[in-house]
PDB file of N, CA, C and O in Angstrom:
ATOM      1  N   MET S   1      -6.006   9.112   8.567  1.00 96.00           N
ATOM      2  CA  MET S   1      -6.680   7.841   8.633  1.00 96.00           C
ATOM      3  C   MET S   1      -5.664   6.807   9.123  1.00 96.00           C
ATOM      4  O   MET S   1      -4.485   6.890   8.803  1.00 96.00           O
ATOM      5  N   ARG S   2      -6.130   5.836   9.877  1.00 98.00           N
ATOM      6  CA  ARG S   2      -5.242   4.802  10.418  1.00 98.00           C
ATOM      7  C   ARG S   2      -5.475   3.485   9.670  1.00 98.00           C
ATOM      8  O   ARG S   2      -6.611   3.018   9.573  1.00 98.00           O
ATOM      9  N   ILE S   3      -4.375   2.916   9.133  1.00 98.00           N
ATOM     10  CA  ILE S   3      -4.425   1.643   8.428  1.00 98.00           C
ATOM     11  C   ILE S   3      -3.258   0.779   8.901  1.00 98.00           C
ATOM     12  O   ILE S   3      -2.406   1.234   9.674  1.00 98.00           O
ATOM     13  N   LEU S   4      -3.207  -0.446   8.419  1.00 98.00           N
ATOM     14  CA  LEU S   4      -2.054  -1.325   8.657  1.00 98.00           C
ATOM     15  C   LEU S   4      -1.277  -1.452   7.358  1.00 98.00           C
ATOM     16  O   LEU S   4      -1.867  -1.743   6.308  1.00 98.00           O
ATOM     17  N   VAL S   5       0.025  -1.245   7.422  1.00 98.00           N
ATOM     18  CA  VAL S   5       0.897  -1.446   6.268  1.00 98.00           C
ATOM     19  C   VAL S   5       1.912  -2.504   6.665  1.00 98.00           C
ATOM     20  O   VAL S   5       2.700  -2.297   7.595  1.00 98.00           O
ATOM     21  N   ASN S   6       1.860  -3.628   5.989  1.00 98.00           N
ATOM     22  CA  ASN S   6       2.725  -4.761   6.322  1.00 98.00           C
ATOM     23  C   ASN S   6       2.653  -5.068   7.824  1.00 98.00           C
ATOM     24  O   ASN S   6       3.668  -5.232   8.482  1.00 98.00           O
ATOM     25  N   GLU S   7       1.429  -5.107   8.333  1.00 97.00           N
ATOM     26  CA  GLU S   7       1.121  -5.450   9.727  1.00 97.00           C
ATOM     27  C   GLU S   7       1.548  -4.400  10.749  1.00 97.00           C
ATOM     28  O   GLU S   7       1.514  -4.645  11.947  1.00 97.00           O
ATOM     29  N   GLU S   8       1.946  -3.196  10.298  1.00 98.00           N
ATOM     30  CA  GLU S   8       2.324  -2.119  11.213  1.00 98.00           C
ATOM     31  C   GLU S   8       1.312  -0.977  11.113  1.00 98.00           C
ATOM     32  O   GLU S   8       1.016  -0.514  10.010  1.00 98.00           O
ATOM     33  N   PRO S   9       0.778  -0.499  12.237  1.00 98.00           N
ATOM     34  CA  PRO S   9      -0.175   0.616  12.199  1.00 98.00           C
ATOM     35  C   PRO S   9       0.489   1.883  11.650  1.00 98.00           C
ATOM     36  O   PRO S   9       1.632   2.186  11.978  1.00 98.00           O
ATOM     37  N   ARG S  10      -0.251   2.589  10.790  1.00 97.00           N
ATOM     38  CA  ARG S  10       0.241   3.848  10.210  1.00 97.00           C
ATOM     39  C   ARG S  10      -0.891   4.849  10.146  1.00 97.00           C
ATOM     40  O   ARG S  10      -2.027   4.501   9.813  1.00 97.00           O
ATOM     41  N   ASP S  11      -0.578   6.093  10.421  1.00 98.00           N
ATOM     42  CA  ASP S  11      -1.502   7.195  10.175  1.00 98.00           C
ATOM     43  C   ASP S  11      -1.099   7.805   8.844  1.00 98.00           C
ATOM     44  O   ASP S  11       0.064   8.186   8.666  1.00 98.00           O
ATOM     45  N   ILE S  12      -2.053   7.888   7.923  1.00 97.00           N
ATOM     46  CA  ILE S  12      -1.735   8.389   6.586  1.00 97.00           C
ATOM     47  C   ILE S  12      -2.613   9.583   6.245  1.00 97.00           C
ATOM     48  O   ILE S  12      -3.675   9.778   6.822  1.00 97.00           O
ATOM     49  N   GLU S  13      -2.151  10.368   5.277  1.00 96.00           N
ATOM     50  CA  GLU S  13      -2.883  11.553   4.825  1.00 96.00           C
ATOM     51  C   GLU S  13      -3.665  11.289   3.548  1.00 96.00           C
ATOM     52  O   GLU S  13      -4.671  11.931   3.285  1.00 96.00           O
ATOM     53  N   THR S  14      -3.228  10.358   2.738  1.00 96.00           N
ATOM     54  CA  THR S  14      -3.801  10.122   1.421  1.00 96.00           C
ATOM     55  C   THR S  14      -5.001   9.189   1.478  1.00 96.00           C
ATOM     56  O   THR S  14      -5.202   8.491   2.464  1.00 96.00           O
ATOM     57  N   ALA S  15      -5.773   9.158   0.390  1.00 96.00           N
ATOM     58  CA  ALA S  15      -6.958   8.297   0.349  1.00 96.00           C
ATOM     59  C   ALA S  15      -6.834   7.156  -0.657  1.00 96.00           C
ATOM     60  O   ALA S  15      -7.673   6.279  -0.686  1.00 96.00           O
ATOM     61  N   THR S  16      -5.776   7.178  -1.496  1.00 98.00           N
ATOM     62  CA  THR S  16      -5.646   6.133  -2.516  1.00 98.00           C
ATOM     63  C   THR S  16      -4.398   5.297  -2.291  1.00 98.00           C
ATOM     64  O   THR S  16      -3.448   5.734  -1.636  1.00 98.00           O
ATOM     65  N   LEU S  17      -4.394   4.121  -2.883  1.00 98.00           N
ATOM     66  CA  LEU S  17      -3.225   3.247  -2.770  1.00 98.00           C
ATOM     67  C   LEU S  17      -2.012   3.879  -3.457  1.00 98.00           C
ATOM     68  O   LEU S  17      -0.903   3.839  -2.923  1.00 98.00           O
ATOM     69  N   ALA S  18      -2.215   4.490  -4.612  1.00 97.00           N
ATOM     70  CA  ALA S  18      -1.096   5.156  -5.301  1.00 97.00           C
ATOM     71  C   ALA S  18      -0.531   6.279  -4.431  1.00 97.00           C
ATOM     72  O   ALA S  18       0.687   6.445  -4.319  1.00 97.00           O
ATOM     73  N   GLY S  19      -1.407   7.043  -3.798  1.00 97.00           N
ATOM     74  CA  GLY S  19      -0.967   8.110  -2.906  1.00 97.00           C
ATOM     75  C   GLY S  19      -0.200   7.569  -1.718  1.00 97.00           C
ATOM     76  O   GLY S  19       0.785   8.167  -1.277  1.00 97.00           O
ATOM     77  N   LEU S  20      -0.645   6.433  -1.195  1.00 98.00           N
ATOM     78  CA  LEU S  20       0.060   5.806  -0.073  1.00 98.00           C
ATOM     79  C   LEU S  20       1.475   5.420  -0.477  1.00 98.00           C
ATOM     80  O   LEU S  20       2.425   5.674   0.262  1.00 98.00           O
ATOM     81  N   LEU S  21       1.632   4.822  -1.651  1.00 97.00           N
ATOM     82  CA  LEU S  21       2.976   4.440  -2.105  1.00 97.00           C
ATOM     83  C   LEU S  21       3.876   5.662  -2.207  1.00 97.00           C
ATOM     84  O   LEU S  21       5.047   5.612  -1.811  1.00 97.00           O
ATOM     85  N   ASP S  22       3.343   6.768  -2.724  1.00 97.00           N
ATOM     86  CA  ASP S  22       4.128   8.016  -2.792  1.00 97.00           C
ATOM     87  C   ASP S  22       4.455   8.522  -1.387  1.00 97.00           C
ATOM     88  O   ASP S  22       5.591   8.903  -1.107  1.00 97.00           O
ATOM     89  N   GLU S  23       3.463   8.509  -0.512  1.00 97.00           N
ATOM     90  CA  GLU S  23       3.640   9.003   0.852  1.00 97.00           C
ATOM     91  C   GLU S  23       4.711   8.211   1.603  1.00 97.00           C
ATOM     92  O   GLU S  23       5.462   8.762   2.404  1.00 97.00           O
ATOM     93  N   LEU S  24       4.794   6.913   1.313  1.00 96.00           N
ATOM     94  CA  LEU S  24       5.772   6.062   1.994  1.00 96.00           C
ATOM     95  C   LEU S  24       7.126   6.021   1.295  1.00 96.00           C
ATOM     96  O   LEU S  24       8.042   5.331   1.733  1.00 96.00           O
ATOM     97  N   GLY S  25       7.259   6.761   0.183  1.00 95.00           N
ATOM     98  CA  GLY S  25       8.550   6.860  -0.489  1.00 95.00           C
ATOM     99  C   GLY S  25       8.823   5.798  -1.542  1.00 95.00           C
ATOM    100  O   GLY S  25       9.945   5.669  -2.013  1.00 95.00           O
ATOM    101  N   TYR S  26       7.800   5.065  -1.945  1.00 93.00           N
ATOM    102  CA  TYR S  26       8.008   4.037  -2.975  1.00 93.00           C
ATOM    103  C   TYR S  26       8.034   4.637  -4.374  1.00 93.00           C
ATOM    104  O   TYR S  26       8.645   4.073  -5.274  1.00 93.00           O
ATOM    105  N   GLY S  27       7.357   5.758  -4.586  1.00 86.00           N
ATOM    106  CA  GLY S  27       7.370   6.420  -5.883  1.00 86.00           C
ATOM    107  C   GLY S  27       7.065   5.476  -7.019  1.00 86.00           C
ATOM    108  O   GLY S  27       6.028   4.830  -7.030  1.00 86.00           O
ATOM    109  N   ASP S  28       8.000   5.375  -7.969  1.00 84.00           N
ATOM    110  CA  ASP S  28       7.814   4.516  -9.136  1.00 84.00           C
ATOM    111  C   ASP S  28       8.449   3.137  -8.965  1.00 84.00           C
ATOM    112  O   ASP S  28       8.650   2.420  -9.945  1.00 84.00           O
ATOM    113  N   ALA S  29       8.778   2.755  -7.735  1.00 90.00           N
ATOM    114  CA  ALA S  29       9.404   1.446  -7.500  1.00 90.00           C
ATOM    115  C   ALA S  29       8.464   0.335  -7.951  1.00 90.00           C
ATOM    116  O   ALA S  29       7.244   0.456  -7.862  1.00 90.00           O
ATOM    117  N   ARG S  30       9.041  -0.736  -8.432  1.00 93.00           N
ATOM    118  CA  ARG S  30       8.252  -1.899  -8.853  1.00 93.00           C
ATOM    119  C   ARG S  30       7.954  -2.736  -7.616  1.00 93.00           C
ATOM    120  O   ARG S  30       8.856  -3.374  -7.075  1.00 93.00           O
ATOM    121  N   VAL S  31       6.706  -2.696  -7.196  1.00 97.00           N
ATOM    122  CA  VAL S  31       6.271  -3.432  -6.017  1.00 97.00           C
ATOM    123  C   VAL S  31       4.959  -4.141  -6.332  1.00 97.00           C
ATOM    124  O   VAL S  31       4.236  -3.761  -7.259  1.00 97.00           O
ATOM    125  N   ALA S  32       4.648  -5.149  -5.551  1.00 97.00           N
ATOM    126  CA  ALA S  32       3.340  -5.807  -5.601  1.00 97.00           C
ATOM    127  C   ALA S  32       2.527  -5.291  -4.427  1.00 97.00           C
ATOM    128  O   ALA S  32       3.073  -5.041  -3.348  1.00 97.00           O
ATOM    129  N   THR S  33       1.232  -5.125  -4.643  1.00 98.00           N
ATOM    130  CA  THR S  33       0.379  -4.591  -3.584  1.00 98.00           C
ATOM    131  C   THR S  33      -0.880  -5.433  -3.417  1.00 98.00           C
ATOM    132  O   THR S  33      -1.397  -5.992  -4.380  1.00 98.00           O
ATOM    133  N   ALA S  34      -1.338  -5.485  -2.178  1.00 98.00           N
ATOM    134  CA  ALA S  34      -2.612  -6.134  -1.866  1.00 98.00           C
ATOM    135  C   ALA S  34      -3.312  -5.297  -0.803  1.00 98.00           C
ATOM    136  O   ALA S  34      -2.666  -4.706   0.060  1.00 98.00           O
ATOM    137  N   VAL S  35      -4.629  -5.244  -0.881  1.00 98.00           N
ATOM    138  CA  VAL S  35      -5.433  -4.540   0.113  1.00 98.00           C
ATOM    139  C   VAL S  35      -6.487  -5.512   0.628  1.00 98.00           C
ATOM    140  O   VAL S  35      -7.233  -6.108  -0.161  1.00 98.00           O
ATOM    141  N   ASN S  36      -6.492  -5.688   1.940  1.00 98.00           N
ATOM    142  CA  ASN S  36      -7.421  -6.611   2.594  1.00 98.00           C
ATOM    143  C   ASN S  36      -7.368  -8.007   1.974  1.00 98.00           C
ATOM    144  O   ASN S  36      -8.383  -8.652   1.763  1.00 98.00           O
ATOM    145  N   GLY S  37      -6.147  -8.425   1.630  1.00 98.00           N
ATOM    146  CA  GLY S  37      -5.922  -9.771   1.122  1.00 98.00           C
ATOM    147  C   GLY S  37      -6.117  -9.948  -0.366  1.00 98.00           C
ATOM    148  O   GLY S  37      -5.890 -11.034  -0.893  1.00 98.00           O
ATOM    149  N   ALA S  38      -6.522  -8.915  -1.083  1.00 98.00           N
ATOM    150  CA  ALA S  38      -6.751  -9.008  -2.528  1.00 98.00           C
ATOM    151  C   ALA S  38      -5.657  -8.271  -3.294  1.00 98.00           C
ATOM    152  O   ALA S  38      -5.388  -7.096  -3.025  1.00 98.00           O
ATOM    153  N   PHE S  39      -5.049  -8.961  -4.261  1.00 98.00           N
ATOM    154  CA  PHE S  39      -4.013  -8.366  -5.110  1.00 98.00           C
ATOM    155  C   PHE S  39      -4.580  -7.147  -5.837  1.00 98.00           C
ATOM    156  O   PHE S  39      -5.711  -7.173  -6.322  1.00 98.00           O
ATOM    157  N   VAL S  40      -3.774  -6.071  -5.906  1.00 98.00           N
ATOM    158  CA  VAL S  40      -4.172  -4.858  -6.629  1.00 98.00           C
ATOM    159  C   VAL S  40      -3.109  -4.566  -7.684  1.00 98.00           C
ATOM    160  O   VAL S  40      -1.968  -4.234  -7.341  1.00 98.00           O
ATOM    161  N   PRO S  41      -3.451  -4.696  -8.978  1.00 97.00           N
ATOM    162  CA  PRO S  41      -2.464  -4.393 -10.022  1.00 97.00           C
ATOM    163  C   PRO S  41      -2.141  -2.905 -10.068  1.00 97.00           C
ATOM    164  O   PRO S  41      -2.947  -2.063  -9.638  1.00 97.00           O
ATOM    165  N   ALA S  42      -0.981  -2.585 -10.583  1.00 96.00           N
ATOM    166  CA  ALA S  42      -0.525  -1.195 -10.656  1.00 96.00           C
ATOM    167  C   ALA S  42      -1.540  -0.304 -11.374  1.00 96.00           C
ATOM    168  O   ALA S  42      -1.733   0.853 -10.990  1.00 96.00           O
ATOM    169  N   SER S  43      -2.212  -0.824 -12.369  1.00 96.00           N
ATOM    170  CA  SER S  43      -3.172  -0.033 -13.142  1.00 96.00           C
ATOM    171  C   SER S  43      -4.385   0.408 -12.322  1.00 96.00           C
ATOM    172  O   SER S  43      -5.074   1.345 -12.689  1.00 96.00           O
ATOM    173  N   ARG S  44      -4.660  -0.216 -11.192  1.00 98.00           N
ATOM    174  CA  ARG S  44      -5.817   0.128 -10.356  1.00 98.00           C
ATOM    175  C   ARG S  44      -5.455   0.934  -9.114  1.00 98.00           C
ATOM    176  O   ARG S  44      -6.348   1.369  -8.378  1.00 98.00           O
ATOM    177  N   ARG S  45      -4.186   1.134  -8.842  1.00 97.00           N
ATOM    178  CA  ARG S  45      -3.771   1.800  -7.595  1.00 97.00           C
ATOM    179  C   ARG S  45      -4.271   3.229  -7.476  1.00 97.00           C
ATOM    180  O   ARG S  45      -4.587   3.680  -6.385  1.00 97.00           O
ATOM    181  N   GLY S  46      -4.330   3.959  -8.559  1.00 96.00           N
ATOM    182  CA  GLY S  46      -4.770   5.352  -8.516  1.00 96.00           C
ATOM    183  C   GLY S  46      -6.243   5.501  -8.203  1.00 96.00           C
ATOM    184  O   GLY S  46      -6.661   6.506  -7.641  1.00 96.00           O
ATOM    185  N   SER S  47      -7.038   4.503  -8.547  1.00 98.00           N
ATOM    186  CA  SER S  47      -8.485   4.593  -8.324  1.00 98.00           C
ATOM    187  C   SER S  47      -8.950   3.823  -7.101  1.00 98.00           C
ATOM    188  O   SER S  47     -10.115   3.935  -6.718  1.00 98.00           O
ATOM    189  N   LEU S  48      -8.057   3.067  -6.470  1.00 98.00           N
ATOM    190  CA  LEU S  48      -8.460   2.288  -5.301  1.00 98.00           C
ATOM    191  C   LEU S  48      -8.411   3.162  -4.050  1.00 98.00           C
ATOM    192  O   LEU S  48      -7.359   3.640  -3.647  1.00 98.00           O
ATOM    193  N   THR S  49      -9.566   3.383  -3.457  1.00 98.00           N
ATOM    194  CA  THR S  49      -9.687   4.214  -2.260  1.00 98.00           C
ATOM    195  C   THR S  49      -9.498   3.350  -1.019  1.00 98.00           C
ATOM    196  O   THR S  49     -10.106   2.289  -0.903  1.00 98.00           O
ATOM    197  N   LEU S  50      -8.666   3.816  -0.116  1.00 98.00           N
ATOM    198  CA  LEU S  50      -8.422   3.102   1.138  1.00 98.00           C
ATOM    199  C   LEU S  50      -9.438   3.535   2.187  1.00 98.00           C
ATOM    200  O   LEU S  50      -9.815   4.703   2.252  1.00 98.00           O
ATOM    201  N   ASP S  51      -9.860   2.591   3.008  1.00 97.00           N
ATOM    202  CA  ASP S  51     -10.782   2.869   4.100  1.00 97.00           C
ATOM    203  C   ASP S  51     -10.057   2.760   5.430  1.00 97.00           C
ATOM    204  O   ASP S  51      -9.029   2.077   5.538  1.00 97.00           O
ATOM    205  N   GLU S  52     -10.602   3.402   6.438  1.00 98.00           N
ATOM    206  CA  GLU S  52     -10.081   3.294   7.801  1.00 98.00           C
ATOM    207  C   GLU S  52      -9.921   1.815   8.160  1.00 98.00           C
ATOM    208  O   GLU S  52     -10.818   1.010   7.921  1.00 98.00           O
ATOM    209  N   GLY S  53      -8.755   1.439   8.682  1.00 98.00           N
ATOM    210  CA  GLY S  53      -8.507   0.067   9.106  1.00 98.00           C
ATOM    211  C   GLY S  53      -8.086  -0.877   7.992  1.00 98.00           C
ATOM    212  O   GLY S  53      -7.923  -2.077   8.237  1.00 98.00           O
ATOM    213  N   ALA S  54      -7.896  -0.363   6.773  1.00 98.00           N
ATOM    214  CA  ALA S  54      -7.485  -1.218   5.657  1.00 98.00           C
ATOM    215  C   ALA S  54      -6.163  -1.910   5.983  1.00 98.00           C
ATOM    216  O   ALA S  54      -5.308  -1.349   6.672  1.00 98.00           O
ATOM    217  N   ARG S  55      -6.012  -3.130   5.486  1.00 98.00           N
ATOM    218  CA  ARG S  55      -4.770  -3.885   5.641  1.00 98.00           C
ATOM    219  C   ARG S  55      -4.056  -3.892   4.284  1.00 98.00           C
ATOM    220  O   ARG S  55      -4.541  -4.500   3.336  1.00 98.00           O
ATOM    221  N   VAL S  56      -2.924  -3.197   4.207  1.00 98.00           N
ATOM    222  CA  VAL S  56      -2.174  -3.057   2.957  1.00 98.00           C
ATOM    223  C   VAL S  56      -0.872  -3.838   3.071  1.00 98.00           C
ATOM    224  O   VAL S  56      -0.155  -3.724   4.067  1.00 98.00           O
ATOM    225  N   GLU S  57      -0.590  -4.627   2.050  1.00 98.00           N
ATOM    226  CA  GLU S  57       0.684  -5.336   1.947  1.00 98.00           C
ATOM    227  C   GLU S  57       1.445  -4.772   0.763  1.00 98.00           C
ATOM    228  O   GLU S  57       0.876  -4.625  -0.324  1.00 98.00           O
ATOM    229  N   ILE S  58       2.721  -4.435   0.972  1.00 98.00           N
ATOM    230  CA  ILE S  58       3.593  -3.939  -0.083  1.00 98.00           C
ATOM    231  C   ILE S  58       4.812  -4.843  -0.118  1.00 98.00           C
ATOM    232  O   ILE S  58       5.528  -4.970   0.876  1.00 98.00           O
ATOM    233  N   LEU S  59       5.031  -5.472  -1.259  1.00 96.00           N
ATOM    234  CA  LEU S  59       6.144  -6.407  -1.408  1.00 96.00           C
ATOM    235  C   LEU S  59       7.066  -5.924  -2.523  1.00 96.00           C
ATOM    236  O   LEU S  59       6.620  -5.654  -3.630  1.00 96.00           O
ATOM    237  N   ALA S  60       8.349  -5.819  -2.188  1.00 89.00           N
ATOM    238  CA  ALA S  60       9.358  -5.415  -3.169  1.00 89.00           C
ATOM    239  C   ALA S  60      10.231  -6.626  -3.500  1.00 89.00           C
ATOM    240  O   ALA S  60      10.532  -7.421  -2.607  1.00 89.00           O
ATOM    241  N   PRO S  61      10.617  -6.774  -4.778  1.00 85.00           N
ATOM    242  CA  PRO S  61      11.492  -7.894  -5.125  1.00 85.00           C
ATOM    243  C   PRO S  61      12.854  -7.759  -4.453  1.00 85.00           C
ATOM    244  O   PRO S  61      13.336  -6.651  -4.212  1.00 85.00           O
ATOM    245  N   MET S  62      13.439  -8.903  -4.131  1.00 77.00           N
ATOM    246  CA  MET S  62      14.765  -8.924  -3.510  1.00 77.00           C
ATOM    247  C   MET S  62      15.757  -9.490  -4.512  1.00 77.00           C
ATOM    248  O   MET S  62      15.420 -10.372  -5.291  1.00 77.00           O
ATOM    249  N   GLN S  63      16.972  -8.970  -4.462  1.00 72.00           N
ATOM    250  CA  GLN S  63      18.041  -9.486  -5.320  1.00 72.00           C
ATOM    251  C   GLN S  63      19.008 -10.282  -4.473  1.00 72.00           C
ATOM    252  O   GLN S  63      19.158 -10.027  -3.279  1.00 72.00           O
ATOM    253  N   GLY S  64      19.636 -11.185  -5.077  1.00 68.00           N
ATOM    254  CA  GLY S  64      20.618 -11.978  -4.355  1.00 68.00           C
ATOM    255  C   GLY S  64      20.811 -13.320  -5.013  1.00 68.00           C
ATOM    256  O   GLY S  64      20.200 -13.643  -6.007  1.00 68.00           O
ATOM    257  N   GLY S  65      21.643 -14.104  -4.397  1.00 60.00           N
ATOM    258  CA  GLY S  65      21.885 -15.391  -5.043  1.00 60.00           C
ATOM    259  C   GLY S  65      22.149 -16.483  -4.088  1.00 60.00           C
ATOM    260  O   GLY S  65      22.022 -16.494  -2.934  1.00 60.00           O
TER     261      GLY S  65
END
């Protein structure tokens, strides 16, 4: 399936947001996620099904000073 991840086209194998995070190597990393502009809490990622053309945003916290 083809979706956008952080504005970049990607072909993915998985159907869920949790699966996408695993597929992209995020695993258990603490990240914020949104699909089609709506925030998705970690507790809903396993049940949220992605559709063709979905727009996914993945944001990781940055450290620094």
